[in-house]
Short mmCIF file of C-alpha atoms in Angstrom, two decimals:
data_model
loop_
_atom_site.label_atom_id
_atom_site.label_comp_id
_atom_site.label_asym_id
_atom_site.label_seq_id
_atom_site.Cartn_x
_atom_site.Cartn_y
_atom_site.Cartn_z
CA UNK A 178 128.73 -10.58 1.68
CA UNK A 179 126.84 -11.08 -1.43
CA UNK A 180 126.97 -14.98 -0.99
CA UNK A 181 125.28 -14.22 2.40
CA UNK A 182 122.73 -12.06 1.33
CA UNK A 183 122.17 -14.78 -1.56
CA UNK A 184 122.17 -17.34 1.29
CA UNK A 185 119.37 -15.65 2.82
CA UNK A 186 117.10 -14.61 -0.17
CA UNK A 187 117.31 -18.22 -0.84
CA UNK A 188 115.97 -19.42 2.75
CA UNK A 189 113.51 -16.75 2.74
CA UNK A 190 112.31 -18.20 -0.53
CA UNK A 191 112.20 -22.27 0.90
CA UNK A 192 110.45 -20.24 4.11
CA UNK A 193 108.27 -18.56 1.92
CA UNK A 194 107.13 -21.51 0.05
CA UNK A 195 107.07 -23.53 3.14
CA UNK A 196 104.74 -21.45 4.84
CA UNK A 197 102.56 -20.97 1.51
CA UNK A 198 102.65 -25.24 1.68
CA UNK A 199 101.25 -25.09 5.69
CA UNK A 200 98.54 -22.49 4.78
CA UNK A 201 97.48 -24.60 1.63
CA UNK A 202 97.18 -27.90 3.54
CA UNK A 203 95.30 -25.59 6.70
CA UNK A 204 92.89 -24.57 4.35
CA UNK A 205 91.98 -27.42 2.78
CA UNK A 206 91.78 -29.11 6.35
CA UNK A 207 89.09 -26.16 7.32
CA UNK A 208 87.13 -26.71 3.88
CA UNK A 209 87.00 -30.44 4.79
CA UNK A 210 85.42 -29.68 7.97
CA UNK A 211 83.12 -26.91 6.73
CA UNK A 212 82.03 -29.77 4.38
CA UNK A 213 80.98 -32.41 6.51
CA UNK A 214 79.36 -29.77 9.07
CA UNK A 215 77.23 -28.68 5.97
CA UNK A 216 76.63 -32.35 5.36
CA UNK A 217 75.86 -33.19 8.78
CA UNK A 218 73.45 -30.19 9.24
CA UNK A 219 71.65 -31.10 5.98
CA UNK A 220 71.06 -34.68 7.41
CA UNK A 221 69.67 -33.57 10.59
CA UNK A 222 67.68 -31.15 8.38
CA UNK A 223 66.22 -33.74 6.20
CA UNK A 224 64.76 -36.16 9.53
CA UNK A 225 63.46 -33.23 10.95
CA UNK A 226 61.93 -31.93 8.12
CA UNK A 227 60.41 -34.91 6.28
CA UNK A 228 56.72 -34.09 7.40
CA UNK A 229 57.64 -30.41 6.22
CA UNK A 230 58.75 -31.95 2.66
CA UNK A 231 55.51 -33.99 2.38
CA UNK A 232 53.53 -31.02 2.71
CA UNK A 233 55.38 -28.99 0.17
CA UNK A 234 54.62 -31.61 -2.20
CA UNK A 235 51.24 -31.65 -1.10
CA UNK A 236 51.13 -27.82 -1.87
CA UNK A 237 52.32 -28.16 -5.47
CA UNK A 238 50.25 -31.35 -6.42
CA UNK A 239 46.68 -31.46 -4.68
CA UNK A 240 44.95 -28.97 -6.72
CA UNK A 241 45.60 -30.78 -10.02
CA UNK A 242 45.26 -34.29 -8.51
CA UNK A 243 42.10 -32.91 -6.81
CA UNK A 244 40.78 -31.67 -10.35
CA UNK A 245 41.23 -34.95 -12.11
CA UNK A 246 40.28 -37.08 -9.35
CA UNK A 247 36.92 -35.48 -8.91
CA UNK A 248 35.77 -34.87 -12.89
CA UNK A 249 33.41 -37.95 -12.43
CA UNK A 250 31.34 -35.80 -10.28
CA UNK A 251 29.42 -37.37 -6.69
CA UNK A 252 25.77 -37.81 -8.56
CA UNK A 253 27.67 -40.29 -11.35
CA UNK A 254 25.60 -43.03 -12.02
CA UNK A 255 27.17 -46.14 -13.85
CA UNK A 256 26.14 -46.07 -17.67
CA UNK A 257 26.50 -49.90 -17.73
CA UNK A 258 23.81 -51.09 -15.84
CA UNK A 259 24.55 -54.37 -13.96
CA UNK A 260 22.40 -57.23 -14.34
CA UNK A 261 21.96 -59.80 -11.26
CA UNK A 262 19.93 -62.73 -11.57
CA UNK A 263 19.12 -64.77 -7.74
CA UNK A 264 18.00 -68.52 -8.06
CA UNK A 265 14.90 -69.08 -6.15
CA UNK A 266 15.65 -70.97 -2.69
CA UNK A 267 15.76 -74.57 -3.02
CA UNK A 268 14.48 -75.57 0.55
CA UNK A 269 10.96 -74.54 1.87
CA UNK A 270 10.12 -72.82 4.99
CA UNK A 271 10.45 -74.08 8.51
CA UNK A 272 6.76 -74.02 8.84
CA UNK A 273 5.79 -76.03 5.84
CA UNK A 274 4.85 -73.41 3.87
CA UNK A 275 6.20 -73.00 0.66
CA UNK A 276 7.97 -69.86 0.19
CA UNK A 277 6.79 -67.56 -2.56
CA UNK A 278 9.57 -68.41 -5.24
CA UNK A 279 7.94 -66.02 -8.25
CA UNK A 280 10.43 -63.65 -9.93
CA UNK A 281 10.03 -59.83 -10.27
CA UNK A 282 12.22 -57.79 -12.25
CA UNK A 283 13.47 -54.37 -10.21
CA UNK A 284 15.73 -51.41 -10.30
CA UNK A 285 18.29 -51.35 -7.56
CA UNK A 286 19.50 -47.57 -7.12
CA UNK A 287 23.10 -47.89 -5.15
CA UNK A 288 23.67 -44.17 -4.12
CA UNK A 289 26.72 -42.45 -5.09
CA UNK A 290 28.91 -41.39 -1.90
CA UNK A 291 31.47 -38.46 -1.65
CA UNK A 292 33.43 -37.33 1.21
CA UNK A 293 35.95 -34.18 1.40
CA UNK A 294 38.90 -35.19 3.39
CA UNK A 295 41.67 -33.43 5.09
CA UNK A 296 45.03 -34.03 3.46
CA UNK A 297 47.90 -33.33 5.92
CA UNK A 298 50.69 -34.64 3.75
CA UNK A 299 51.86 -36.08 0.99
CA UNK A 300 54.86 -38.04 -0.14
CA UNK A 301 56.61 -39.60 -2.82
CA UNK A 302 58.06 -42.54 -0.71
CA UNK A 303 55.58 -45.49 0.98
CA UNK A 304 57.52 -45.76 4.47
CA UNK A 305 57.68 -42.17 4.85
CA UNK A 306 53.79 -41.66 4.56
CA UNK A 307 53.05 -45.08 6.97
CA UNK A 308 55.65 -43.43 9.51
CA UNK A 309 53.75 -40.11 9.15
CA UNK A 310 50.27 -41.79 9.50
CA UNK A 311 51.53 -43.77 12.45
CA UNK A 312 52.34 -40.06 14.79
CA UNK A 313 49.24 -38.85 13.15
CA UNK A 314 46.74 -42.09 14.55
CA UNK A 315 48.57 -41.55 17.92
CA UNK A 316 47.24 -38.01 18.37
CA UNK A 317 43.84 -39.40 16.92
CA UNK A 318 43.87 -38.95 13.43
CA UNK A 319 42.79 -41.49 10.96
CA UNK A 320 46.56 -41.92 9.46
CA UNK A 321 44.53 -43.22 6.64
CA UNK A 322 47.14 -43.49 3.31
CA UNK A 323 45.70 -43.12 -0.50
CA UNK A 324 47.58 -44.59 -2.92
CA UNK A 325 47.88 -42.72 -6.29
CA UNK A 326 50.38 -40.67 -7.89
CA UNK A 327 51.56 -40.07 -4.23
CA UNK A 328 50.68 -41.34 -0.66
CA UNK A 329 48.50 -39.36 0.63
CA UNK A 330 47.96 -39.09 4.73
CA UNK A 331 44.32 -38.49 5.47
CA UNK A 332 43.51 -37.10 8.93
CA UNK A 333 39.26 -36.86 9.09
CA UNK A 334 36.28 -36.89 6.60
CA UNK A 335 33.42 -34.78 6.22
CA UNK A 336 30.12 -34.87 4.25
CA UNK A 337 29.87 -31.21 3.83
CA UNK A 338 32.86 -29.21 2.08
CA UNK A 339 31.85 -26.21 4.75
CA UNK A 340 33.10 -28.48 7.67
CA UNK A 341 36.09 -29.30 6.14
CA UNK A 342 37.12 -26.03 5.30
CA UNK A 343 36.62 -25.04 9.05
CA UNK A 344 39.19 -27.91 10.47
CA UNK A 345 41.44 -26.27 7.37
CA UNK A 346 41.30 -22.96 8.89
CA UNK A 347 41.63 -24.17 12.18
CA UNK A 348 45.02 -26.14 11.80
CA UNK A 349 46.26 -23.30 9.95
CA UNK A 350 45.33 -21.08 12.83
CA UNK A 351 47.32 -23.78 14.85
CA UNK A 352 50.29 -23.40 12.50
CA UNK A 353 49.74 -26.47 10.29
CA UNK A 354 49.03 -26.84 6.43
CA UNK A 355 46.62 -28.96 5.47
CA UNK A 356 44.74 -29.57 2.46
CA UNK A 357 40.87 -30.69 1.02
CA UNK A 358 41.11 -33.43 -0.51
CA UNK A 359 37.85 -34.75 -2.09
CA UNK A 360 37.01 -38.23 -2.66
CA UNK A 361 33.65 -39.81 -4.59
CA UNK A 362 32.56 -42.76 -5.90
CA UNK A 363 29.78 -43.38 -8.65
CA UNK A 364 26.49 -44.79 -8.08
CA UNK A 365 24.89 -47.58 -10.05
CA UNK A 366 21.04 -48.78 -11.14
CA UNK A 367 21.01 -52.54 -11.08
CA UNK A 368 18.52 -54.64 -12.65
CA UNK A 369 17.88 -57.18 -10.63
CA UNK A 370 15.60 -60.60 -11.25
CA UNK A 371 14.82 -62.46 -8.09
CA UNK A 372 12.10 -62.77 -5.42
CA UNK A 373 10.72 -59.70 -3.54
CA UNK A 374 12.49 -61.16 -0.66
CA UNK A 375 16.16 -60.93 -2.22
CA UNK A 376 15.15 -58.00 -4.06
CA UNK A 377 14.67 -56.30 -0.48
CA UNK A 378 17.47 -57.97 1.03
CA UNK A 379 19.79 -56.55 -1.44
CA UNK A 380 18.52 -53.05 -1.84
CA UNK A 381 18.31 -52.41 1.98
CA UNK A 382 22.64 -53.94 1.81
CA UNK A 383 22.97 -51.30 -0.04
CA UNK A 384 20.61 -48.09 1.74
CA UNK A 385 22.55 -50.28 5.09
CA UNK A 386 26.50 -49.36 4.10
CA UNK A 387 25.66 -45.65 3.50
CA UNK A 388 23.38 -45.14 6.40
CA UNK A 389 26.11 -46.70 8.77
CA UNK A 390 28.92 -44.89 6.55
CA UNK A 391 26.71 -41.54 7.09
CA UNK A 392 26.49 -42.48 11.14
CA UNK A 393 30.16 -42.69 11.61
CA UNK A 394 30.51 -38.95 11.33
CA UNK A 395 28.19 -37.87 13.57
CA UNK A 396 29.89 -40.29 16.21
CA UNK A 397 33.20 -39.04 15.51
CA UNK A 398 32.12 -35.57 16.05
CA UNK A 399 30.32 -36.21 19.59
CA UNK A 400 33.33 -38.19 20.30
CA UNK A 401 35.88 -35.26 19.50
CA UNK A 402 33.89 -32.83 21.21
CA UNK A 403 33.15 -34.90 24.37
CA UNK A 404 29.41 -35.01 23.72
CA UNK A 405 29.91 -38.36 24.39
CA UNK A 406 32.51 -40.91 26.27
CA UNK A 407 34.85 -42.95 24.60
CA UNK A 408 32.72 -46.13 25.74
CA UNK A 409 29.39 -45.21 24.18
CA UNK A 410 31.42 -44.67 21.29
CA UNK A 411 32.62 -48.35 21.50
CA UNK A 412 28.83 -49.26 22.17
CA UNK A 413 27.76 -47.66 19.02
CA UNK A 414 30.29 -49.39 16.85
CA UNK A 415 29.24 -52.72 18.40
CA UNK A 416 25.86 -52.38 17.49
CA UNK A 417 26.75 -51.11 13.96
CA UNK A 418 29.29 -54.07 13.86
CA UNK A 419 26.08 -56.33 14.71
CA UNK A 420 23.75 -55.31 11.88
CA UNK A 421 26.64 -55.24 9.61
CA UNK A 422 27.76 -59.30 10.17
CA UNK A 423 23.79 -59.84 9.81
CA UNK A 424 23.48 -58.73 6.53
CA UNK A 425 26.97 -60.20 5.76
CA UNK A 426 25.51 -63.66 6.83
CA UNK A 427 22.35 -63.17 4.72
CA UNK A 428 24.55 -62.12 1.42
CA UNK A 429 26.49 -64.81 1.99
CA UNK A 430 23.78 -67.31 2.08
CA UNK A 431 22.11 -65.71 -1.01
CA UNK A 432 25.67 -66.11 -2.70
CA UNK A 433 25.95 -69.65 -2.18
CA UNK A 434 23.61 -70.04 -4.81
CA UNK A 435 25.30 -68.00 -7.22
CA UNK A 436 27.39 -68.69 -10.18
CA UNK A 437 30.55 -66.04 -9.97
CA UNK A 438 28.18 -62.88 -9.96
CA UNK A 439 30.27 -60.17 -9.35
CA UNK A 440 27.53 -57.93 -8.59
CA UNK A 441 26.43 -60.16 -5.14
CA UNK A 442 29.98 -61.37 -4.51
CA UNK A 443 31.44 -57.86 -4.79
CA UNK A 444 28.92 -57.22 -1.88
CA UNK A 445 29.89 -60.04 -0.15
CA UNK A 446 33.41 -59.02 -0.05
CA UNK A 447 32.50 -55.19 0.66
CA UNK A 448 30.43 -56.44 4.19
CA UNK A 449 33.42 -58.60 4.80
CA UNK A 450 35.83 -55.82 4.91
CA UNK A 451 33.26 -53.66 6.64
CA UNK A 452 33.14 -56.48 9.85
CA UNK A 453 36.94 -56.81 10.03
CA UNK A 454 37.09 -52.80 9.67
CA UNK A 455 34.68 -52.87 13.14
CA UNK A 456 36.62 -55.61 14.52
CA UNK A 457 39.76 -53.61 14.51
CA UNK A 458 37.98 -50.86 16.61
CA UNK A 459 36.17 -53.51 18.67
CA UNK A 460 39.81 -54.72 19.57
CA UNK A 461 40.94 -51.54 21.44
CA UNK A 462 39.93 -51.06 25.21
CA UNK A 463 36.48 -48.72 25.58
CA UNK A 464 38.14 -46.14 27.48
CA UNK A 465 40.90 -45.26 25.23
CA UNK A 466 39.71 -42.45 23.56
CA UNK A 467 42.26 -41.42 21.01
CA UNK A 468 42.37 -44.51 19.87
CA UNK A 469 38.93 -45.37 19.19
CA UNK A 470 38.22 -41.69 18.00
CA UNK A 471 41.19 -42.67 15.07
CA UNK A 472 39.90 -45.99 14.48
CA UNK A 473 36.40 -44.74 13.54
CA UNK A 474 38.18 -41.80 11.42
CA UNK A 475 39.89 -44.88 9.41
CA UNK A 476 37.37 -46.81 9.16
CA UNK A 477 35.08 -44.29 8.07
CA UNK A 478 36.99 -43.49 5.24
CA UNK A 479 38.15 -46.73 4.44
CA UNK A 480 34.26 -47.26 4.00
CA UNK A 481 34.04 -44.96 1.42
CA UNK A 482 37.36 -45.98 -0.32
CA UNK A 483 35.74 -49.82 -0.11
CA UNK A 484 32.59 -48.81 -1.72
CA UNK A 485 34.16 -46.58 -4.55
CA UNK A 486 36.27 -50.04 -5.39
CA UNK A 487 33.29 -51.99 -5.55
CA UNK A 488 31.34 -49.32 -7.95
CA UNK A 489 34.89 -49.14 -10.19
CA UNK A 490 34.47 -53.31 -10.20
CA UNK A 491 30.58 -53.96 -11.24
CA UNK A 492 30.79 -51.21 -14.04
CA UNK A 493 33.37 -53.33 -15.85
#
């Protein structure tokens, strides 16, 4: 009887041990399934919330970076005065009258430009920024990616901070976070020695760039508020493109007689980039309001960015 009881007890122990091992295996399988499920959910959340992650980054860094970028102020004038000497024209005028080749020295002021942009997101990864920018462009935003410590995606720009604040508040009411990111260029006082005709041509080039830059904001406002149809905005871009190209040709002819002067050659490059940007707008269908609006917004931001680069270059 004792042997039978011992056998039963031994059998129970073996059964308990087997049952215990079984429970451990089941627990391991269950934990493995839970772990895989958690990984899958995290992966889905990462893809879905990529934009939100970018906005979170933006919220953290924007105030610090904005303060640093804006330290120069919008009324800054380059301390080093660029000097430009343009040689006289070699050929006489077509009517046989000799051109006035007497030179004068004048100071030309290139004004500083500023803009308050709406930053929709900021990313640490360029690919994510470009994908977000494309989505923004499909909805009529500029989708301009500004590269500094981060890849900032900008939607639109305004001259007045108050206007940018209104848009920011409207976006917030619609459930979208955004930030105001100010951009400014320095200005410059340039001493130019040339004929009065050439001085006038160079001065008007700076004035025209500022004029067209400011004009784009009005076109954007009118188009997005349905004050004008897309075809009218397209027509205004054609007119601006024509004027920019004419000024570009005039500057190129002048630069051909120069010996690698950074001020004039940089101005030529500025206008070349402007012509290409307007070509990009005019490559779209004139009736496509969303795309035309997006392209104009992009060009508007690009104009101040290129001008800022140019001013930095000539101040070296």
